[in-house]
Structures are given as structure tokens and as C-alpha cells.
Amino acid sequence: MLKRYGCFLVSLVLLVAMTGCGKAERTSQPFDTEGETTQLADSLISENETYRMEWNSETMSISLIDKQTGLRWGTSPGDSQEPEYDELGMPVKRHPQIESALFVEYLDAQTNAVDNVISYTGAIRNGRVCCESIPNGLLVKYYFDEVKLMIPVEYQLRESGVAMRIDPQQIQEGDNQVIRISLAPFWCSVSNTKKDGYLLVPSGSGALVYPKEYSQSGKSFSAAVYGQDAAIEVWDDPTETKSVRLPVYGAKSEDKATLAIIEKGAESAYIEVKSG
């Protein structure tokens, strides 16, 4: 399903905690096991002269709709909320990753190994989601109960689009520790079948990635914005990729396009592309 619907992926990854040697300084909050789930039906969150921001109760995520054209963007790719069908006319069940607003990597306290969890299975199916109103938006707390992590995401409507924000100090942790978070990983995406579409990647002077089917494993690109942390010793790096110097990325598909700007934390962020 990823090959068909999640053909391209550009994601912002924020690095949280896990700095220095030995035990990292804990700046997060203790995990709340007593918090209740907030049930919020499909609804309008906020709107202005240009956009409407709506809530999707199935994926526990938001969509941004252009009021003049009706074009839709969202954490899950797709131009509409209408069901999709395969060549035989059967309803298509989309991959859980495509329906996820967050990918989270964490250090497992039991195994001391890095593991990962996604919001659709980890918080919606096997956890809790709590919603709180904020000015022109919504604060959504994704509780990953099985691994005892909570990631709070603020979605706020602006005149030019939507702002998404994670405050690392409001993250809740049990014994496991968050390593990095991919925020809205499918917001900037293009289907492999789209001929008039591409991704904008700020590598060097800028690069365009055009839709093309490769293989089941696909291809990937990852680079730190403004370069690697100078405190991290790198023993071997045989690649000759250009540094990312602009904290932006985007996608164009036929008559619509979207541009993401990393306003804060760019020096601790990565731009990632997955295709095919």
C-alpha cells in the first residue's frame, strides 16, 4: 500500500533529549496513565478568509481546505475523504503509516535498542488521544500507552496555512525515552502516478524529485538542516551530498502545491525523503 498511496514522503524530524554521554538530562514530563480520551467528531476547528481547518476523527488528525478551490491537504495523502477502490472495484484499506500524523523513535529501556511506533496503531488503536482547544486551533495529545510516551502537537490556523508545533518539554515519558519525531510525514507527498508533480528538497542549491516507480524497497535521502552537530564525532562518511542550508521543503501535484517552513528547531532537524 505504501508503494501505491504513500509513494513519496518528506518529513521533518525533531531530535529530542538523548544529548551528551551517559544518562541524558530529562526535560520531559512523567507519563500520565490516568488521562482520559477526548472524543471529538469530524468538525470544523477554525477558518479564515482563505482556509478551513477540519478534524478527522478516524485518523485523529487535521486537514486544510482551500475555500476558493476546494483543494485539500492533510496528514494523510488524498485529495478528498471519499473511499478509494482498486482495479477490481474493492475498497482499498490504506496502510497504517499513511493514516499516521506522527512517527516516533524511542530508546527501549528494557532492550537498550531503538524502536519505533506510529500514531494510528500506537495511539489511536492501542492508546488514547486527548484534544484541547487553543486560539485558532487544537492541541492534540497522542498517548502511546504500550510504550508509555505522550507527544503533544499544536495545530494552529494562519492566514497563509497551518502551523504545527511540538514542545519537547511537554512530552511525557515513562522508562522509554524519545529519540526523534517525524511530524506530519505525509503532508508533502506525490503519487507515483502523477505526471505533473515533484518534491522540492533543499539539498545544495535545491533539487526536484520527480514521481517514478522504483521497487518495493524504494529509495531514501536524509540530511541534517545546517549540517551535523559538531559535537558528534563521525568516523567515516563516504558520501558527497550537499548540505541543506534552507529550512524548507515542499511538494507539487498537478494544480496544487504546498511548502513547509521549519520556523524553529531547524538546527536540530532532518529533511527526509522516501520514494518508490
PDB file of C-alpha atoms in Angstrom:
ATOM      1  CA  MET A   1       0.000   0.000   0.000  1.00  0.00           C
ATOM      2  CA  LEU A   2       2.875   2.378   0.646  1.00  0.00           C
ATOM      3  CA  LYS A   3       4.014   2.000  -2.930  1.00  0.00           C
ATOM      4  CA  ARG A   4       0.656   2.991  -4.284  1.00  0.00           C
ATOM      5  CA  TYR A   5      -0.529   5.715  -1.941  1.00  0.00           C
ATOM      6  CA  GLY A   6       2.478   6.842   0.068  1.00  0.00           C
ATOM      7  CA  CYS A   7       4.800   6.963  -2.873  1.00  0.00           C
ATOM      8  CA  PHE A   8       6.808   9.930  -1.717  1.00  0.00           C
ATOM      9  CA  LEU A   9       7.463  11.128   1.783  1.00  0.00           C
ATOM     10  CA  VAL A  10       9.097  14.297   3.047  1.00  0.00           C
ATOM     11  CA  SER A  11       9.202  14.624   6.802  1.00  0.00           C
ATOM     12  CA  LEU A  12      10.522  16.907   9.484  1.00  0.00           C
ATOM     13  CA  VAL A  13      12.255  15.030  12.292  1.00  0.00           C
ATOM     14  CA  LEU A  14      12.902  16.802  15.585  1.00  0.00           C
ATOM     15  CA  LEU A  15      15.675  15.463  17.797  1.00  0.00           C
ATOM     16  CA  VAL A  16      14.659  15.428  21.453  1.00  0.00           C
ATOM     17  CA  ALA A  17      16.769  14.692  24.594  1.00  0.00           C
ATOM     18  CA  MET A  18      19.471  11.992  24.195  1.00  0.00           C
ATOM     19  CA  THR A  19      22.309  14.519  24.171  1.00  0.00           C
ATOM     20  CA  GLY A  20      25.814  14.099  25.539  1.00  0.00           C
ATOM     21  CA  CYS A  21      27.183  10.903  27.084  1.00  0.00           C
ATOM     22  CA  GLY A  22      25.717   8.690  29.746  1.00  0.00           C
ATOM     23  CA  LYS A  23      22.252   9.485  31.089  1.00  0.00           C
ATOM     24  CA  ALA A  24      20.680  12.387  29.193  1.00  0.00           C
ATOM     25  CA  GLU A  25      19.090  15.211  31.141  1.00  0.00           C
ATOM     26  CA  ARG A  26      15.353  14.563  31.356  1.00  0.00           C
ATOM     27  CA  THR A  27      13.417  17.665  30.319  1.00  0.00           C
ATOM     28  CA  SER A  28      10.139  15.836  29.661  1.00  0.00           C
ATOM     29  CA  GLN A  29       7.171  15.184  31.963  1.00  0.00           C
ATOM     30  CA  PRO A  30       6.310  11.853  33.643  1.00  0.00           C
ATOM     31  CA  PHE A  31       3.840   9.723  31.676  1.00  0.00           C
ATOM     32  CA  ASP A  32       0.214  10.154  32.752  1.00  0.00           C
ATOM     33  CA  THR A  33      -1.543   6.799  32.899  1.00  0.00           C
ATOM     34  CA  GLU A  34      -4.819   8.310  34.154  1.00  0.00           C
ATOM     35  CA  GLY A  35      -5.574  10.749  31.324  1.00  0.00           C
ATOM     36  CA  GLU A  36      -8.906  10.266  29.583  1.00  0.00           C
ATOM     37  CA  THR A  37      -9.600  10.051  25.866  1.00  0.00           C
ATOM     38  CA  THR A  38     -11.389  13.058  24.382  1.00  0.00           C
ATOM     39  CA  GLN A  39     -13.929  12.038  21.765  1.00  0.00           C
ATOM     40  CA  LEU A  40     -14.163  14.675  19.032  1.00  0.00           C
ATOM     41  CA  ALA A  41     -16.343  14.071  15.982  1.00  0.00           C
ATOM     42  CA  ASP A  42     -15.495  15.283  12.476  1.00  0.00           C
ATOM     43  CA  SER A  43     -15.770  19.041  12.781  1.00  0.00           C
ATOM     44  CA  LEU A  44     -14.537  22.472  11.761  1.00  0.00           C
ATOM     45  CA  ILE A  45     -11.709  23.604  14.030  1.00  0.00           C
ATOM     46  CA  SER A  46     -11.071  27.082  12.650  1.00  0.00           C
ATOM     47  CA  GLU A  47     -11.394  29.122   9.452  1.00  0.00           C
ATOM     48  CA  ASN A  48     -10.419  32.450   7.934  1.00  0.00           C
ATOM     49  CA  GLU A  49     -10.980  34.134   4.568  1.00  0.00           C
ATOM     50  CA  THR A  50      -8.733  31.632   2.762  1.00  0.00           C
ATOM     51  CA  TYR A  51      -8.717  28.307   4.609  1.00  0.00           C
ATOM     52  CA  ARG A  52     -10.735  25.905   6.698  1.00  0.00           C
ATOM     53  CA  MET A  53      -9.016  23.580   9.177  1.00  0.00           C
ATOM     54  CA  GLU A  54     -11.017  20.409   9.870  1.00  0.00           C
ATOM     55  CA  TRP A  55     -10.644  17.456  12.248  1.00  0.00           C
ATOM     56  CA  ASN A  56     -10.671  13.843  11.068  1.00  0.00           C
ATOM     57  CA  SER A  57     -11.964  11.635  13.885  1.00  0.00           C
ATOM     58  CA  GLU A  58     -10.841   8.390  12.206  1.00  0.00           C
ATOM     59  CA  THR A  59      -7.147   9.258  11.890  1.00  0.00           C
ATOM     60  CA  MET A  60      -7.155  11.810  14.756  1.00  0.00           C
ATOM     61  CA  SER A  61      -5.528  14.412  12.542  1.00  0.00           C
ATOM     62  CA  ILE A  62      -6.275  17.633  10.669  1.00  0.00           C
ATOM     63  CA  SER A  63      -6.929  18.715   7.104  1.00  0.00           C
ATOM     64  CA  LEU A  64      -6.517  22.127   5.490  1.00  0.00           C
ATOM     65  CA  ILE A  65      -9.029  23.104   2.799  1.00  0.00           C
ATOM     66  CA  ASP A  66      -8.684  25.989   0.350  1.00  0.00           C
ATOM     67  CA  LYS A  67     -12.114  27.676   0.459  1.00  0.00           C
ATOM     68  CA  GLN A  68     -11.845  29.071  -3.069  1.00  0.00           C
ATOM     69  CA  THR A  69     -10.724  25.937  -4.917  1.00  0.00           C
ATOM     70  CA  GLY A  70     -11.784  23.169  -2.536  1.00  0.00           C
ATOM     71  CA  LEU A  71      -8.299  21.620  -2.663  1.00  0.00           C
ATOM     72  CA  ARG A  72      -7.381  19.655   0.447  1.00  0.00           C
ATOM     73  CA  TRP A  73      -4.117  18.979   2.246  1.00  0.00           C
ATOM     74  CA  GLY A  74      -3.698  16.756   5.268  1.00  0.00           C
ATOM     75  CA  THR A  75      -1.526  14.472   7.341  1.00  0.00           C
ATOM     76  CA  SER A  76      -2.912  11.622   5.221  1.00  0.00           C
ATOM     77  CA  PRO A  77      -2.476  11.975   1.432  1.00  0.00           C
ATOM     78  CA  GLY A  78      -5.528  12.186  -0.781  1.00  0.00           C
ATOM     79  CA  ASP A  79      -7.499  14.944  -2.453  1.00  0.00           C
ATOM     80  CA  SER A  80     -10.766  14.009  -0.759  1.00  0.00           C
ATOM     81  CA  GLN A  81     -12.240  11.936   2.020  1.00  0.00           C
ATOM     82  CA  GLU A  82     -14.124   9.744  -0.439  1.00  0.00           C
ATOM     83  CA  PRO A  83     -13.357   5.977  -0.296  1.00  0.00           C
ATOM     84  CA  GLU A  84     -10.927   4.637  -2.897  1.00  0.00           C
ATOM     85  CA  TYR A  85     -11.227   1.390  -4.853  1.00  0.00           C
ATOM     86  CA  ASP A  86      -8.771  -0.932  -6.598  1.00  0.00           C
ATOM     87  CA  GLU A  87      -8.905  -2.267 -10.167  1.00  0.00           C
ATOM     88  CA  LEU A  88     -11.486  -4.891  -9.146  1.00  0.00           C
ATOM     89  CA  GLY A  89     -13.754  -2.346  -7.514  1.00  0.00           C
ATOM     90  CA  MET A  90     -12.921  -3.453  -3.975  1.00  0.00           C
ATOM     91  CA  PRO A  91     -12.455  -0.851  -1.204  1.00  0.00           C
ATOM     92  CA  VAL A  92      -8.785  -0.115  -0.564  1.00  0.00           C
ATOM     93  CA  LYS A  93      -7.563  -0.429   3.002  1.00  0.00           C
ATOM     94  CA  ARG A  94      -4.767   2.060   3.400  1.00  0.00           C
ATOM     95  CA  HIS A  95      -1.514   1.325   5.196  1.00  0.00           C
ATOM     96  CA  PRO A  96      -1.492   2.462   8.875  1.00  0.00           C
ATOM     97  CA  GLN A  97       1.609   4.589   8.240  1.00  0.00           C
ATOM     98  CA  ILE A  98      -0.286   6.683   5.693  1.00  0.00           C
ATOM     99  CA  GLU A  99      -3.003   7.355   8.267  1.00  0.00           C
ATOM    100  CA  SER A 100      -0.481   8.469  10.919  1.00  0.00           C
ATOM    101  CA  ALA A 101       0.203  12.054  11.956  1.00  0.00           C
ATOM    102  CA  LEU A 102       3.353  11.028  13.847  1.00  0.00           C
ATOM    103  CA  PHE A 103       6.235   8.584  13.613  1.00  0.00           C
ATOM    104  CA  VAL A 104       8.141   8.261  16.898  1.00  0.00           C
ATOM    105  CA  GLU A 105      11.511   6.631  17.521  1.00  0.00           C
ATOM    106  CA  TYR A 106      12.411   5.841  21.124  1.00  0.00           C
ATOM    107  CA  LEU A 107      15.049   4.095  23.208  1.00  0.00           C
ATOM    108  CA  ASP A 108      13.581   0.948  24.765  1.00  0.00           C
ATOM    109  CA  ALA A 109      14.621   0.855  28.416  1.00  0.00           C
ATOM    110  CA  GLN A 110      14.414  -2.945  28.576  1.00  0.00           C
ATOM    111  CA  THR A 111      16.471  -3.803  25.495  1.00  0.00           C
ATOM    112  CA  ASN A 112      18.518  -0.586  25.194  1.00  0.00           C
ATOM    113  CA  ALA A 113      17.682  -0.685  21.486  1.00  0.00           C
ATOM    114  CA  VAL A 114      15.962   1.857  19.261  1.00  0.00           C
ATOM    115  CA  ASP A 115      12.362   1.038  18.355  1.00  0.00           C
ATOM    116  CA  ASN A 116       9.514   2.958  16.710  1.00  0.00           C
ATOM    117  CA  VAL A 117       5.774   3.473  16.914  1.00  0.00           C
ATOM    118  CA  ILE A 118       3.225   5.306  14.736  1.00  0.00           C
ATOM    119  CA  SER A 119       0.187   7.257  15.866  1.00  0.00           C
ATOM    120  CA  TYR A 120      -2.510   5.269  14.021  1.00  0.00           C
ATOM    121  CA  THR A 121      -1.679   1.966  15.704  1.00  0.00           C
ATOM    122  CA  GLY A 122       0.168   3.171  18.802  1.00  0.00           C
ATOM    123  CA  ALA A 123      -2.138   5.977  19.940  1.00  0.00           C
ATOM    124  CA  ILE A 124      -5.471   5.551  18.127  1.00  0.00           C
ATOM    125  CA  ARG A 125      -5.867   1.747  18.243  1.00  0.00           C
ATOM    126  CA  ASN A 126      -3.733   0.889  21.272  1.00  0.00           C
ATOM    127  CA  GLY A 127      -3.648   4.151  23.184  1.00  0.00           C
ATOM    128  CA  ARG A 128      -5.501   7.392  23.790  1.00  0.00           C
ATOM    129  CA  VAL A 129      -5.951  10.761  22.107  1.00  0.00           C
ATOM    130  CA  CYS A 130      -6.890  13.913  24.005  1.00  0.00           C
ATOM    131  CA  CYS A 131      -7.951  17.155  22.272  1.00  0.00           C
ATOM    132  CA  GLU A 132      -7.937  20.658  23.757  1.00  0.00           C
ATOM    133  CA  SER A 133      -8.988  23.903  22.078  1.00  0.00           C
ATOM    134  CA  ILE A 134      -6.377  26.635  21.622  1.00  0.00           C
ATOM    135  CA  PRO A 135      -6.731  30.008  19.817  1.00  0.00           C
ATOM    136  CA  ASN A 136      -7.427  29.261  16.122  1.00  0.00           C
ATOM    137  CA  GLY A 137      -6.534  25.627  16.562  1.00  0.00           C
ATOM    138  CA  LEU A 138      -6.271  22.435  18.528  1.00  0.00           C
ATOM    139  CA  LEU A 139      -3.804  20.808  20.911  1.00  0.00           C
ATOM    140  CA  VAL A 140      -3.773  17.048  20.340  1.00  0.00           C
ATOM    141  CA  LYS A 141      -2.074  14.766  22.848  1.00  0.00           C
ATOM    142  CA  TYR A 142      -1.181  11.355  21.418  1.00  0.00           C
ATOM    143  CA  TYR A 143      -0.790   8.786  24.231  1.00  0.00           C
ATOM    144  CA  PHE A 144       1.192   5.684  23.241  1.00  0.00           C
ATOM    145  CA  ASP A 145       0.130   3.579  26.219  1.00  0.00           C
ATOM    146  CA  GLU A 146       2.059   0.403  25.362  1.00  0.00           C
ATOM    147  CA  VAL A 147       5.412   2.231  25.368  1.00  0.00           C
ATOM    148  CA  LYS A 148       4.359   4.958  27.846  1.00  0.00           C
ATOM    149  CA  LEU A 149       5.029   8.025  25.701  1.00  0.00           C
ATOM    150  CA  MET A 150       2.859  11.089  25.030  1.00  0.00           C
ATOM    151  CA  ILE A 151       3.536  13.532  22.194  1.00  0.00           C
ATOM    152  CA  PRO A 152       1.600  16.852  22.211  1.00  0.00           C
ATOM    153  CA  VAL A 153       1.051  18.534  18.826  1.00  0.00           C
ATOM    154  CA  GLU A 154      -0.404  22.014  18.334  1.00  0.00           C
ATOM    155  CA  TYR A 155      -2.259  22.621  15.052  1.00  0.00           C
ATOM    156  CA  GLN A 156      -2.952  26.327  14.519  1.00  0.00           C
ATOM    157  CA  LEU A 157      -4.565  28.015  11.518  1.00  0.00           C
ATOM    158  CA  ARG A 158      -2.809  31.020   9.985  1.00  0.00           C
ATOM    159  CA  GLU A 159      -3.639  33.315   7.086  1.00  0.00           C
ATOM    160  CA  SER A 160      -1.034  31.533   4.942  1.00  0.00           C
ATOM    161  CA  GLY A 161      -1.720  27.966   6.052  1.00  0.00           C
ATOM    162  CA  VAL A 162      -1.340  25.866   9.189  1.00  0.00           C
ATOM    163  CA  ALA A 163       1.383  25.823  11.827  1.00  0.00           C
ATOM    164  CA  MET A 164       2.345  22.600  13.636  1.00  0.00           C
ATOM    165  CA  ARG A 165       4.380  22.656  16.811  1.00  0.00           C
ATOM    166  CA  ILE A 166       5.756  20.201  19.374  1.00  0.00           C
ATOM    167  CA  ASP A 167       7.067  21.493  22.685  1.00  0.00           C
ATOM    168  CA  PRO A 168       9.725  18.963  23.828  1.00  0.00           C
ATOM    169  CA  GLN A 169       9.284  19.989  27.468  1.00  0.00           C
ATOM    170  CA  GLN A 170       5.630  18.898  27.354  1.00  0.00           C
ATOM    171  CA  ILE A 171       6.447  15.406  26.066  1.00  0.00           C
ATOM    172  CA  GLN A 172       5.650  12.697  28.617  1.00  0.00           C
ATOM    173  CA  GLU A 173       7.900   9.665  29.084  1.00  0.00           C
ATOM    174  CA  GLY A 174       7.897   6.562  31.242  1.00  0.00           C
ATOM    175  CA  ASP A 175      11.043   4.440  31.271  1.00  0.00           C
ATOM    176  CA  ASN A 176      11.454   4.757  27.494  1.00  0.00           C
ATOM    177  CA  GLN A 177      12.957   7.922  26.025  1.00  0.00           C
ATOM    178  CA  VAL A 178      12.023   9.730  22.825  1.00  0.00           C
ATOM    179  CA  ILE A 179      14.846   9.987  20.290  1.00  0.00           C
ATOM    180  CA  ARG A 180      13.152  11.690  17.373  1.00  0.00           C
ATOM    181  CA  ILE A 181       9.723  12.539  15.975  1.00  0.00           C
ATOM    182  CA  SER A 182       8.572  12.748  12.384  1.00  0.00           C
ATOM    183  CA  LEU A 183       5.806  15.352  12.272  1.00  0.00           C
ATOM    184  CA  ALA A 184       3.102  15.069   9.564  1.00  0.00           C
ATOM    185  CA  PRO A 185       5.313  12.793   7.421  1.00  0.00           C
ATOM    186  CA  PHE A 186       2.818  12.536   4.538  1.00  0.00           C
ATOM    187  CA  TRP A 187       1.740  16.186   4.332  1.00  0.00           C
ATOM    188  CA  CYS A 188       4.154  16.780   1.442  1.00  0.00           C
ATOM    189  CA  SER A 189       3.603  13.781  -0.821  1.00  0.00           C
ATOM    190  CA  VAL A 190       3.133  12.998  -4.514  1.00  0.00           C
ATOM    191  CA  SER A 191       1.685   9.835  -6.007  1.00  0.00           C
ATOM    192  CA  ASN A 192       3.911   7.821  -8.336  1.00  0.00           C
ATOM    193  CA  THR A 193       1.156   8.013 -10.950  1.00  0.00           C
ATOM    194  CA  LYS A 194       1.163  11.823 -11.098  1.00  0.00           C
ATOM    195  CA  LYS A 195       2.994  13.042 -14.206  1.00  0.00           C
ATOM    196  CA  ASP A 196       2.867  16.745 -13.349  1.00  0.00           C
ATOM    197  CA  GLY A 197       4.317  16.595  -9.860  1.00  0.00           C
ATOM    198  CA  TYR A 198       7.543  16.692  -7.876  1.00  0.00           C
ATOM    199  CA  LEU A 199       9.077  17.175  -4.434  1.00  0.00           C
ATOM    200  CA  LEU A 200      11.280  20.126  -3.518  1.00  0.00           C
ATOM    201  CA  VAL A 201      14.327  19.124  -1.461  1.00  0.00           C
ATOM    202  CA  PRO A 202      16.715  21.898  -0.290  1.00  0.00           C
ATOM    203  CA  SER A 203      19.907  19.898  -0.918  1.00  0.00           C
ATOM    204  CA  GLY A 204      22.705  22.178  -2.115  1.00  0.00           C
ATOM    205  CA  SER A 205      21.209  24.751  -4.462  1.00  0.00           C
ATOM    206  CA  GLY A 206      17.944  22.801  -4.498  1.00  0.00           C
ATOM    207  CA  ALA A 207      16.693  19.569  -6.038  1.00  0.00           C
ATOM    208  CA  LEU A 208      13.444  18.280  -7.516  1.00  0.00           C
ATOM    209  CA  VAL A 209      12.406  14.662  -7.068  1.00  0.00           C
ATOM    210  CA  TYR A 210      10.001  13.504  -9.772  1.00  0.00           C
ATOM    211  CA  PRO A 211       7.471  10.660  -9.333  1.00  0.00           C
ATOM    212  CA  LYS A 212       8.713   7.364 -10.671  1.00  0.00           C
ATOM    213  CA  GLU A 213       8.133   3.818  -9.512  1.00  0.00           C
ATOM    214  CA  TYR A 214      11.339   2.144  -8.418  1.00  0.00           C
ATOM    215  CA  SER A 215      10.977  -1.002  -6.308  1.00  0.00           C
ATOM    216  CA  GLN A 216       9.268  -2.295  -3.205  1.00  0.00           C
ATOM    217  CA  SER A 217      12.181  -1.135  -1.066  1.00  0.00           C
ATOM    218  CA  GLY A 218      12.296   2.291  -2.716  1.00  0.00           C
ATOM    219  CA  LYS A 219      14.977   4.912  -2.273  1.00  0.00           C
ATOM    220  CA  SER A 220      15.670   7.351   0.527  1.00  0.00           C
ATOM    221  CA  PHE A 221      17.517  10.562   1.323  1.00  0.00           C
ATOM    222  CA  SER A 222      18.217  12.133   4.714  1.00  0.00           C
ATOM    223  CA  ALA A 223      20.206  15.226   5.632  1.00  0.00           C
ATOM    224  CA  ALA A 224      20.536  17.440   8.683  1.00  0.00           C
ATOM    225  CA  VAL A 225      19.441  21.053   8.257  1.00  0.00           C
ATOM    226  CA  TYR A 226      22.524  23.312   8.585  1.00  0.00           C
ATOM    227  CA  GLY A 227      24.796  20.276   8.882  1.00  0.00           C
ATOM    228  CA  GLN A 228      25.590  17.687  11.516  1.00  0.00           C
ATOM    229  CA  ASP A 229      26.080  18.518  15.183  1.00  0.00           C
ATOM    230  CA  ALA A 230      29.778  19.402  15.543  1.00  0.00           C
ATOM    231  CA  ALA A 231      29.869  17.632  18.928  1.00  0.00           C
ATOM    232  CA  ILE A 232      29.150  14.285  17.266  1.00  0.00           C
ATOM    233  CA  GLU A 233      32.300  12.515  16.074  1.00  0.00           C
ATOM    234  CA  VAL A 234      31.924  10.962  12.612  1.00  0.00           C
ATOM    235  CA  TRP A 235      34.487   8.274  11.790  1.00  0.00           C
ATOM    236  CA  ASP A 236      33.547   7.636   8.193  1.00  0.00           C
ATOM    237  CA  ASP A 237      31.228   9.424   5.737  1.00  0.00           C
ATOM    238  CA  PRO A 238      31.886   8.357   2.138  1.00  0.00           C
ATOM    239  CA  THR A 239      29.015  10.367   0.613  1.00  0.00           C
ATOM    240  CA  GLU A 240      29.429  13.675  -1.206  1.00  0.00           C
ATOM    241  CA  THR A 241      25.939  15.096  -0.755  1.00  0.00           C
ATOM    242  CA  LYS A 242      25.493  18.849  -0.469  1.00  0.00           C
ATOM    243  CA  SER A 243      24.451  20.359   2.847  1.00  0.00           C
ATOM    244  CA  VAL A 244      20.905  21.552   3.480  1.00  0.00           C
ATOM    245  CA  ARG A 245      21.059  25.309   4.049  1.00  0.00           C
ATOM    246  CA  LEU A 246      17.395  26.279   3.706  1.00  0.00           C
ATOM    247  CA  PRO A 247      14.861  25.018   6.296  1.00  0.00           C
ATOM    248  CA  VAL A 248      12.134  24.379   3.713  1.00  0.00           C
ATOM    249  CA  TYR A 249      10.664  21.517   1.685  1.00  0.00           C
ATOM    250  CA  GLY A 250       7.588  21.090  -0.469  1.00  0.00           C
ATOM    251  CA  ALA A 251       5.556  19.178  -2.994  1.00  0.00           C
ATOM    252  CA  LYS A 252       3.643  19.920  -6.206  1.00  0.00           C
ATOM    253  CA  SER A 253       0.919  17.703  -7.686  1.00  0.00           C
ATOM    254  CA  GLU A 254      -0.871  18.868 -10.834  1.00  0.00           C
ATOM    255  CA  ASP A 255      -2.612  22.157  -9.960  1.00  0.00           C
ATOM    256  CA  LYS A 256      -1.785  22.278  -6.243  1.00  0.00           C
ATOM    257  CA  ALA A 257       1.380  22.719  -4.225  1.00  0.00           C
ATOM    258  CA  THR A 258       2.444  23.061  -0.620  1.00  0.00           C
ATOM    259  CA  LEU A 259       5.569  24.460   1.029  1.00  0.00           C
ATOM    260  CA  ALA A 260       6.751  23.675   4.564  1.00  0.00           C
ATOM    261  CA  ILE A 261       8.983  26.068   6.514  1.00  0.00           C
ATOM    262  CA  ILE A 262      10.803  24.985   9.676  1.00  0.00           C
ATOM    263  CA  GLU A 263      10.467  28.109  11.803  1.00  0.00           C
ATOM    264  CA  LYS A 264      12.122  26.850  14.991  1.00  0.00           C
ATOM    265  CA  GLY A 265      14.458  23.988  15.846  1.00  0.00           C
ATOM    266  CA  ALA A 266      15.884  23.763  12.317  1.00  0.00           C
ATOM    267  CA  GLU A 267      19.383  23.243  13.706  1.00  0.00           C
ATOM    268  CA  SER A 268      18.090  20.028  15.336  1.00  0.00           C
ATOM    269  CA  ALA A 269      16.051  18.813  12.372  1.00  0.00           C
ATOM    270  CA  TYR A 270      16.436  16.484   9.413  1.00  0.00           C
ATOM    271  CA  ILE A 271      14.812  16.580   5.989  1.00  0.00           C
ATOM    272  CA  GLU A 272      13.946  13.057   4.868  1.00  0.00           C
ATOM    273  CA  VAL A 273      12.665  11.750   1.525  1.00  0.00           C
ATOM    274  CA  LYS A 274      11.375   8.254   0.822  1.00  0.00           C
ATOM    275  CA  SER A 275      10.273   7.306  -2.691  1.00  0.00           C
ATOM    276  CA  GLY A 276       9.081   4.301  -4.614  1.00  0.00           C
TER     277      GLY A 276
END
